[in-house]
Amino acid sequence: ALGLCLERIIGGALGHFMGIQEARQLLTGAEADYRDLVQEAQRIVPAQTIADVFRRLVDERVALKPIRLILGALVEAGPREQDPGLLTEHVRAALRRQISHSHAVAGRLLPVLVVEREAEDLIRASVRETPIGPYLSLPEDALAMLLDDIRRPLQDGAHPALLTSFDVRRLLRGLLVRHEIDLPVLSYQDLSSEISVQPMGSINCVARPPGAKPLHLVTGAADSSNAAE
């Protein structure tokens, strides 16, 4: 248990060591094999943004490899998306095989808590823009319900990933960090077709009438509309 705790603390601090200088060193190292790709990525995406993307990936323990896939995603998404947070989501989609396998258990089984559409809609409506980026500010009762749903499986020793939509993922991840909940948060685009998703329950923060069924529960691997192959 102590080893796992130390691993999480160290892993969560790695992003602090990723700045422009470190990002440039990685790019310089990649030039030997992917010179044209490195130059194109730097032409399209500012150095500070590339460093920010690298930092966000490392913050969530995503290895910066294969670098070819990361650079390719920057080149593809960079012309239409300059926001570092959203650009990171595109890079994560390119790394979906690595990300999925890193959280799978027993080979190819990925236990998840699925965030329901009602909760996703409320999260989107509760975003406040600040000088340092979007900030999620849920109503107190909704926040309490959401955190209770997330923490309940942890009391039984489970450690599932949260599964939500592409645009909600980073907001929910930021919320968990603020409340010191160490669970991976994945989007449907993070899922590889090689992985089987095992729903352990659903997450909501909107009260429903007694007996009402969840509206959004995945019962298998992500379908083609939610995750690329």
Coordinates of C-alpha atoms in Angstrom, one line a residue:
A1 CA 0.0 0.0 0.0
L2 CA 2.8 2.4 0.9
G3 CA 4.5 1.6 -2.5
L4 CA 1.3 2.4 -4.4
C5 CA 0.9 5.6 -2.4
L6 CA 4.5 6.7 -3.2
E7 CA 4.0 5.8 -6.9
R8 CA 0.9 8.1 -7.1
I9 CA 2.6 11.0 -5.3
I10 CA 5.7 10.8 -7.5
G11 CA 3.6 10.3 -10.7
G12 CA 1.5 13.3 -9.8
A13 CA 4.6 15.5 -9.5
L14 CA 6.2 14.5 -12.8
G15 CA 4.5 17.3 -14.7
H16 CA 6.3 19.9 -12.7
F17 CA 9.5 18.8 -14.3
M18 CA 8.2 19.3 -17.9
G19 CA 8.9 22.8 -19.3
I20 CA 9.8 24.3 -22.6
Q21 CA 13.5 23.2 -22.2
E22 CA 12.6 19.6 -21.5
A23 CA 10.1 19.6 -24.4
R24 CA 12.7 21.0 -26.8
Q25 CA 15.1 18.3 -25.7
L26 CA 12.6 15.6 -26.5
L27 CA 11.9 17.1 -29.9
T28 CA 15.6 17.4 -30.6
G29 CA 16.0 13.7 -29.8
A30 CA 13.1 12.8 -32.1
E31 CA 14.6 14.7 -35.1
A32 CA 17.0 11.8 -35.8
D33 CA 14.1 9.6 -36.9
Y34 CA 11.3 12.1 -37.6
R35 CA 13.0 15.3 -38.7
D36 CA 10.2 16.5 -41.1
L37 CA 7.5 15.6 -38.6
V38 CA 9.2 17.5 -35.7
Q39 CA 9.7 20.6 -37.9
E40 CA 6.1 20.5 -39.1
A41 CA 4.8 20.1 -35.5
Q42 CA 6.9 23.1 -34.4
R43 CA 5.7 25.2 -37.3
I44 CA 2.0 24.6 -36.5
V45 CA 2.0 24.5 -32.7
P46 CA 3.9 27.0 -30.6
A47 CA 6.7 25.7 -28.4
Q48 CA 4.9 26.7 -25.2
T49 CA 1.8 24.8 -26.3
I50 CA 3.7 21.7 -27.1
A51 CA 5.4 21.8 -23.7
D52 CA 1.9 22.3 -22.1
V53 CA 0.6 19.2 -23.9
F54 CA 3.6 17.1 -22.8
R55 CA 3.1 18.3 -19.2
R56 CA -0.6 17.4 -19.2
L57 CA 0.2 13.9 -20.5
V58 CA 2.9 13.3 -18.0
D59 CA 0.6 14.6 -15.2
E60 CA -1.7 11.7 -15.9
R61 CA 1.2 9.2 -16.3
V62 CA 0.9 8.9 -20.0
A63 CA 4.3 8.0 -21.5
L64 CA 5.5 10.4 -24.2
K65 CA 5.8 7.6 -26.8
P66 CA 5.5 6.6 -29.5
I67 CA 6.6 10.2 -30.2
R68 CA 5.7 9.7 -33.9
L69 CA 2.0 9.4 -32.9
I70 CA 2.2 12.4 -30.6
L71 CA 3.8 14.6 -33.3
G72 CA 1.3 13.3 -35.9
A73 CA -1.6 14.2 -33.7
L74 CA -0.2 17.7 -33.1
V75 CA 0.2 18.2 -36.8
E76 CA -3.3 17.0 -37.6
A77 CA -5.2 18.8 -34.9
G78 CA -2.9 21.9 -34.5
P79 CA -4.3 23.9 -37.4
R80 CA -7.8 23.9 -36.0
E81 CA -7.2 23.6 -32.2
Q82 CA -4.7 25.8 -30.3
D83 CA -6.1 25.3 -26.8
P84 CA -3.6 23.1 -24.9
G85 CA -6.3 21.2 -23.0
L86 CA -8.3 20.2 -26.1
L87 CA -5.1 19.6 -28.1
T88 CA -4.0 17.1 -25.4
E89 CA -7.3 15.3 -25.9
H90 CA -6.5 14.8 -29.6
V91 CA -3.1 13.5 -28.7
R92 CA -4.6 11.1 -26.1
A93 CA -6.9 9.7 -28.8
A94 CA -3.8 9.0 -30.9
L95 CA -2.3 7.1 -27.9
R96 CA -5.5 5.2 -27.1
R97 CA -3.9 1.8 -27.4
Q98 CA -1.3 2.7 -24.8
I99 CA -3.7 4.4 -22.5
S100 CA -6.3 1.6 -22.6
H101 CA -3.8 -1.1 -21.9
S102 CA -2.2 0.9 -19.0
H103 CA -5.5 0.8 -17.1
A104 CA -6.7 -2.7 -18.1
V105 CA -6.7 -5.6 -15.7
A106 CA -6.4 -9.3 -16.4
G107 CA -5.1 -8.6 -19.8
R108 CA -7.8 -6.7 -21.7
L109 CA -10.5 -6.0 -19.2
L110 CA -11.1 -2.3 -18.3
P111 CA -13.4 -1.7 -15.3
V112 CA -15.1 1.6 -15.5
L113 CA -17.7 3.9 -13.8
V114 CA -19.7 5.5 -16.6
V115 CA -20.7 9.2 -16.3
E116 CA -24.3 9.5 -17.3
R117 CA -25.4 12.0 -20.0
E118 CA -27.4 14.0 -17.4
A119 CA -24.3 14.5 -15.4
E120 CA -22.2 15.4 -18.5
D121 CA -24.8 18.1 -19.4
L122 CA -24.7 19.6 -16.0
I123 CA -20.9 19.6 -16.0
R124 CA -20.9 21.4 -19.4
A125 CA -23.4 24.0 -18.0
S126 CA -21.3 24.5 -14.9
V127 CA -18.0 25.5 -16.6
R128 CA -16.7 29.0 -15.8
E129 CA -14.1 30.6 -18.0
T130 CA -11.1 32.0 -16.0
P131 CA -7.8 33.7 -17.0
I132 CA -6.1 30.3 -16.5
G133 CA -8.7 28.2 -18.4
P134 CA -12.1 26.6 -17.8
Y135 CA -13.1 25.9 -14.2
L136 CA -15.8 23.5 -13.2
S137 CA -18.1 25.0 -10.5
L138 CA -20.9 22.5 -9.8
P139 CA -23.8 23.3 -7.4
E140 CA -23.0 22.0 -3.9
D141 CA -25.7 19.3 -3.9
A142 CA -24.7 18.1 -7.3
L143 CA -21.0 18.1 -6.3
A144 CA -21.7 16.1 -3.2
M145 CA -23.8 13.5 -5.2
L146 CA -21.1 13.2 -7.8
L147 CA -18.3 12.7 -5.3
D148 CA -20.3 10.2 -3.3
D149 CA -20.9 8.1 -6.5
I150 CA -17.2 8.2 -7.3
R151 CA -16.0 7.4 -3.8
R152 CA -18.4 4.5 -3.1
P153 CA -16.5 1.9 -5.1
L154 CA -13.2 3.0 -3.5
Q155 CA -14.5 2.0 -0.1
D156 CA -14.6 -1.6 -1.4
G157 CA -11.1 -1.5 -2.6
A158 CA -12.0 -1.1 -6.3
H159 CA -10.0 1.2 -8.5
P160 CA -12.0 1.7 -11.8
A161 CA -11.5 4.4 -14.4
L162 CA -14.2 7.0 -15.0
L163 CA -15.5 7.0 -18.5
T164 CA -17.0 10.1 -20.0
S165 CA -17.2 12.2 -23.2
F166 CA -14.3 13.8 -24.9
D167 CA -15.1 17.4 -23.9
V168 CA -16.0 16.5 -20.3
R169 CA -13.0 14.4 -19.5
R170 CA -10.4 17.1 -18.6
L171 CA -13.0 19.0 -16.5
L172 CA -13.8 15.9 -14.5
R173 CA -10.2 15.1 -14.1
G174 CA -9.5 18.5 -12.7
L175 CA -12.3 18.2 -10.2
L176 CA -11.0 14.9 -9.0
V177 CA -7.5 16.4 -8.5
R178 CA -8.9 19.2 -6.5
H179 CA -10.7 16.8 -4.2
E180 CA -7.6 14.5 -4.0
I181 CA -9.3 11.5 -5.7
D182 CA -6.7 9.5 -7.6
L183 CA -8.7 7.8 -10.3
P184 CA -8.0 7.7 -14.1
V185 CA -10.5 9.6 -16.2
L186 CA -10.9 8.3 -19.8
S187 CA -12.9 9.5 -22.7
Y188 CA -14.5 7.2 -25.3
Q189 CA -11.8 8.3 -27.7
D190 CA -9.2 6.9 -25.3
L191 CA -10.5 3.4 -25.7
S192 CA -8.8 0.9 -28.0
S193 CA -10.9 -1.7 -29.8
E194 CA -8.6 -4.4 -28.2
I195 CA -10.0 -3.6 -24.8
S196 CA -13.3 -4.9 -23.3
V197 CA -15.1 -2.4 -21.1
Q198 CA -16.6 -3.7 -17.9
P199 CA -19.1 -1.3 -16.4
M200 CA -19.1 -1.4 -12.6
G201 CA -21.8 1.3 -12.2
S202 CA -22.8 4.8 -13.3
I203 CA -22.0 8.2 -12.0
N204 CA -24.6 11.0 -11.8
C205 CA -25.1 14.3 -10.0
V206 CA -28.7 14.9 -11.0
A207 CA -31.5 13.6 -8.8
R208 CA -33.9 11.1 -10.5
P209 CA -37.3 9.9 -9.4
P210 CA -37.1 6.7 -7.3
G211 CA -36.8 3.6 -9.4
A212 CA -35.7 5.5 -12.5
K213 CA -33.0 3.7 -14.6
P214 CA -29.7 5.2 -15.5
L215 CA -29.8 6.8 -19.0
H216 CA -26.3 6.1 -20.0
L217 CA -24.6 2.8 -19.3
V218 CA -22.0 1.2 -21.6
T219 CA -22.3 -2.6 -21.8
G220 CA -19.3 -3.5 -23.9
A221 CA -16.3 -2.1 -25.7
A222 CA -16.7 1.4 -27.1
D223 CA -18.7 1.5 -30.4
S224 CA -17.4 3.0 -33.6
S225 CA -19.3 6.3 -32.9
N226 CA -17.4 6.9 -29.6
A227 CA -13.9 5.5 -30.2
A228 CA -11.6 5.1 -33.1
E229 CA -10.1 1.8 -34.0

